[in-house]
């Protein structure tokens, strides 16, 4: 059994047998082999967040199309309460800050301060949700629910979608705090990173909602 | 409030025999299969090794199985439509309108979402990690969840056959027809929940594969050393991540309209129907490339392998793939030139659409030049590739014709359009799936498929395809619209009859495929693939034994060039003699998270369709419980010892060496 040596150049590289101008000099990137688990998880979660942002952008687009379709019903200016929205925004921004603090505490592997920061984050999130629920229920009680006009449909859907994300985030947060309490950092370090990303993205989306829905809506 | 929501005995179509008999038959077959599995004692094996498997290879095989079964179901719809129209000339045919409308809707929905998508995703699942030289995808448990969410969607569509009705609003439910006012029954709701659920599965697949391809490759595999299939899969999954959220958002809006009286797309309340058309096609056009890009990759692999040459113009192929990826988001309006955007806008989108054809043309020429001067082996996969080249070019050209707005005003929603997209989807995606299955079957199961029956299936499929769709092109040019329950134009009749003959040819092709499978299984010893490299392949999947061990690679391969395995073989001494150092391998544990999630998703979907609120809430709570249980696990991995790895790898080396010795002896005698 004989083996045929591959023809090679002086540098020990195979020559270009079909003269296509291709040698194996193309190195590209990513030679180092599979990335670490931490990188893979965080990267995958980022891709998920990007897809989530795409979904939000569809609702933003719908709101942009429908914001004048009030069907002779009330407009944003008549409905929105700027002071409540300001408090909501304050809660959410503060919760993002405390969420960042929890990451600092996690990096220092300080269980107590991690839990404390997460708890404050959760409470601020809860306050935000409460205010939003109050706004929604008040509007629906006054007969200006999502079925009143296309404008209100898009308003309730967009803001509600964000609220639903905050709600799911709170469930996730609660689960993780329970896990931290029972098991310590152990297996959930990466999830804490992902939660941080998630919470900050929700904040960014809220800033967009604040601007597009409330500020611009207020000006109409 | 009623305990079972809107569900009652009237939901079962007692007085229309066709769905009842078909549904009853399917249920009987399912019960028979389930009974056989349980009685023969296969259930534990099935549960442990397949249903709860997180191995990308097994998940891939299950996806393909799902795709094949659902394609069969969609094909049954096609037979009904073609034969019905053959009768429906100046007559009522045999399907009443409300039933005919369900059939064309379920045909399109099933074929795209539960036939073509699972076939393409299944092949990617099986092949991509092997080609990247890694042990699994980035998130194996999520991968299993994707599979079972897709299956849940498919289940809901099939349940609608016997419990209630399916949508009658077409595979893309345009409002206002799909709104509660005009479609008050549960049909559209089945459609919505099936697609919302399976859409989440597809999105997760996209995230999983983008992460896998970008972050997990064998050492040395730079971007420009990935196989073409990895590139097209990357592009396709990027499109999934960018486009499927739009579909989900659009369907959520329609769901809100139907369930809570929102006014996104309604005629009243200031809703905007054109917004639905825009949103759905902002997903819809990328979707056709999500389907066809992986097929392009499959053909690239096959044409290069069976021409015994590297792919011509690899870099231009990469650029073309990414070009398509981007441009596919800029052409959606060509699906509704006729809906009043105006001349200037139409012209812009018409030109953008034609540009896609140019980029696709680059690929066609690359394939041709790959074959040019090569030593071509006309094996079944290569035949599919050649059939694809000819057929797809025709589909692309009719597409360019449709991209000219004035022509489209005549041809829009005619059978010409129907022929166009079947031309691209059958000629591209379905041929690609069949080619890929024939090509990678030996890798998956350790033996090749029977050549003769494969060739027969190929020729019958080609004949059937042209017999059905050339007449449809012509009758479309004669002005026949799509989706007609009956008609009375005499000049259309012959074409419709010809298309019916074609659909029977498809049936023959299908029988050939089934026979091929049976014959291959019976002759598996003769068709056995001992080397793991039956086609003289060029990429890394062929470096593993067939079927590959659960960990894929005993030793992580290192990549030195664009065609990793070809390179390895040229340095054959290394691959034959040096074993490398075996180490213990950690793999994720099989677990039922995916299956249980799929189960609860089906329950929630069904409950929402029939408005059984308590059941939906129960399903949600249960789903949350599964999430907590999954998050709480401690040991998500299991270990395979270095000795076990060595044993498996040595067996493979031995079998390959024996094969080589046998064949070089033969060579010496000649
Ligand atoms: C080569 C480039 C292509 C061009 C220029 C093109 C062009 C077009 C145009 C202009 C339409 C709209 C016609 C109308 O509604 O009146 C259309 C429809 C369609 N095309 Fe293509 N196409 C191309 C490739 C493909 C591919 C590769 C696929 C699928 C794999 C595909 C699938 C479809 C589908 C599914 C529809 C319409 C479905 C419906 O209305 O229900 N096309 N195409
Ligand atoms: Cu299109």
PDB file of N, CA, C and O in Angstrom, chain A residues 3 5, chain B residues 560 567-580 653 656:
ATOM      1  N   UNK A   3       1.365   5.470  -0.414  1.00  0.00           N
ATOM      2  CA  UNK A   3       0.645   6.725  -0.263  1.00  0.00           C
ATOM      3  C   UNK A   3       1.226   7.746  -1.218  1.00  0.00           C
ATOM      4  O   UNK A   3       2.447   7.852  -1.344  1.00  0.00           O
ATOM      5  N   UNK A   5       2.166  11.338  -1.954  1.00  0.00           N
ATOM      6  CA  UNK A   5       2.358  12.612  -1.264  1.00  0.00           C
ATOM      7  C   UNK A   5       1.632  13.715  -2.019  1.00  0.00           C
ATOM      8  O   UNK A   5       1.664  13.755  -3.248  1.00  0.00           O
TER       9      UNK A   5
ATOM     10  N   UNK B 560      -6.513  22.811   8.039  1.00  0.00           N
ATOM     11  CA  UNK B 560      -5.392  23.519   7.408  1.00  0.00           C
ATOM     12  C   UNK B 560      -5.772  24.221   6.123  1.00  0.00           C
ATOM     13  O   UNK B 560      -4.969  24.924   5.548  1.00  0.00           O
ATOM     14  N   UNK B 567      -7.859  17.765   2.392  1.00  0.00           N
ATOM     15  CA  UNK B 567      -6.513  18.058   2.886  1.00  0.00           C
ATOM     16  C   UNK B 567      -6.005  16.906   3.746  1.00  0.00           C
ATOM     17  O   UNK B 567      -4.893  16.415   3.566  1.00  0.00           O
ATOM     18  N   UNK B 568      -6.843  16.452   4.660  1.00  0.00           N
ATOM     19  CA  UNK B 568      -6.448  15.357   5.544  1.00  0.00           C
ATOM     20  C   UNK B 568      -6.083  14.129   4.730  1.00  0.00           C
ATOM     21  O   UNK B 568      -5.121  13.431   5.016  1.00  0.00           O
ATOM     22  N   UNK B 569      -6.899  13.874   3.692  1.00  0.00           N
ATOM     23  CA  UNK B 569      -6.640  12.673   2.911  1.00  0.00           C
ATOM     24  C   UNK B 569      -5.347  12.808   2.132  1.00  0.00           C
ATOM     25  O   UNK B 569      -4.645  11.839   1.907  1.00  0.00           O
ATOM     26  N   UNK B 570      -5.052  14.046   1.711  1.00  0.00           N
ATOM     27  CA  UNK B 570      -3.799  14.227   0.992  1.00  0.00           C
ATOM     28  C   UNK B 570      -2.621  14.049   1.939  1.00  0.00           C
ATOM     29  O   UNK B 570      -1.554  13.627   1.551  1.00  0.00           O
ATOM     30  N   UNK B 571      -2.855  14.373   3.172  1.00  0.00           N
ATOM     31  CA  UNK B 571      -1.834  14.049   4.165  1.00  0.00           C
ATOM     32  C   UNK B 571      -2.197  12.701   4.777  1.00  0.00           C
ATOM     33  O   UNK B 571      -2.185  12.536   5.987  1.00  0.00           O
ATOM     34  N   UNK B 572      -2.517  11.760   3.878  1.00  0.00           N
ATOM     35  CA  UNK B 572      -3.187  10.539   4.317  1.00  0.00           C
ATOM     36  C   UNK B 572      -2.423   9.803   5.390  1.00  0.00           C
ATOM     37  O   UNK B 572      -3.001   9.195   6.281  1.00  0.00           O
ATOM     38  N   UNK B 573      -1.126   9.871   5.335  1.00  0.00           N
ATOM     39  CA  UNK B 573      -0.337   9.109   6.297  1.00  0.00           C
ATOM     40  C   UNK B 573      -0.737   9.512   7.713  1.00  0.00           C
ATOM     41  O   UNK B 573      -0.973   8.670   8.577  1.00  0.00           O
ATOM     42  N   UNK B 574      -0.862  10.800   7.877  1.00  0.00           N
ATOM     43  CA  UNK B 574      -1.230  11.277   9.201  1.00  0.00           C
ATOM     44  C   UNK B 574      -2.571  10.708   9.620  1.00  0.00           C
ATOM     45  O   UNK B 574      -2.728  10.197  10.729  1.00  0.00           O
ATOM     46  N   UNK B 575      -3.539  10.753   8.712  1.00  0.00           N
ATOM     47  CA  UNK B 575      -4.879  10.349   9.121  1.00  0.00           C
ATOM     48  C   UNK B 575      -4.963   8.837   9.326  1.00  0.00           C
ATOM     49  O   UNK B 575      -5.785   8.354  10.067  1.00  0.00           O
ATOM     50  N   UNK B 576      -4.122   8.064   8.634  1.00  0.00           N
ATOM     51  CA  UNK B 576      -4.199   6.615   8.792  1.00  0.00           C
ATOM     52  C   UNK B 576      -3.443   6.129  10.010  1.00  0.00           C
ATOM     53  O   UNK B 576      -3.822   5.157  10.626  1.00  0.00           O
ATOM     54  N   UNK B 577      -2.343   6.755  10.315  1.00  0.00           N
ATOM     55  CA  UNK B 577      -1.469   6.129  11.294  1.00  0.00           C
ATOM     56  C   UNK B 577      -1.446   6.805  12.656  1.00  0.00           C
ATOM     57  O   UNK B 577      -1.379   6.134  13.668  1.00  0.00           O
ATOM     58  N   UNK B 578      -1.506   8.111  12.661  1.00  0.00           N
ATOM     59  CA  UNK B 578      -1.413   8.748  13.982  1.00  0.00           C
ATOM     60  C   UNK B 578      -2.784   8.767  14.629  1.00  0.00           C
ATOM     61  O   UNK B 578      -3.741   9.250  14.047  1.00  0.00           O
ATOM     62  N   UNK B 579      -2.839   8.268  15.815  1.00  0.00           N
ATOM     63  CA  UNK B 579      -4.140   8.205  16.462  1.00  0.00           C
ATOM     64  C   UNK B 579      -4.516   9.507  17.138  1.00  0.00           C
ATOM     65  O   UNK B 579      -5.676   9.796  17.324  1.00  0.00           O
ATOM     66  N   UNK B 580      -3.554  10.269  17.520  1.00  0.00           N
ATOM     67  CA  UNK B 580      -3.882  11.443  18.318  1.00  0.00           C
ATOM     68  C   UNK B 580      -4.104  11.012  19.749  1.00  0.00           C
ATOM     69  O   UNK B 580      -4.147   9.808  20.046  1.00  0.00           O
ATOM     70  N   UNK B 653     -10.933   3.044  12.400  1.00  0.00           N
ATOM     71  CA  UNK B 653      -9.673   3.032  11.655  1.00  0.00           C
ATOM     72  C   UNK B 653      -9.414   1.667  11.044  1.00  0.00           C
ATOM     73  O   UNK B 653      -8.958   1.544   9.910  1.00  0.00           O
ATOM     74  N   UNK B 656     -11.642   1.024   8.078  1.00  0.00           N
ATOM     75  CA  UNK B 656     -11.212   1.809   6.921  1.00  0.00           C
ATOM     76  C   UNK B 656      -9.928   1.227   6.311  1.00  0.00           C
ATOM     77  O   UNK B 656      -9.801   1.109   5.091  1.00  0.00           O
TER      78      UNK B 656
END
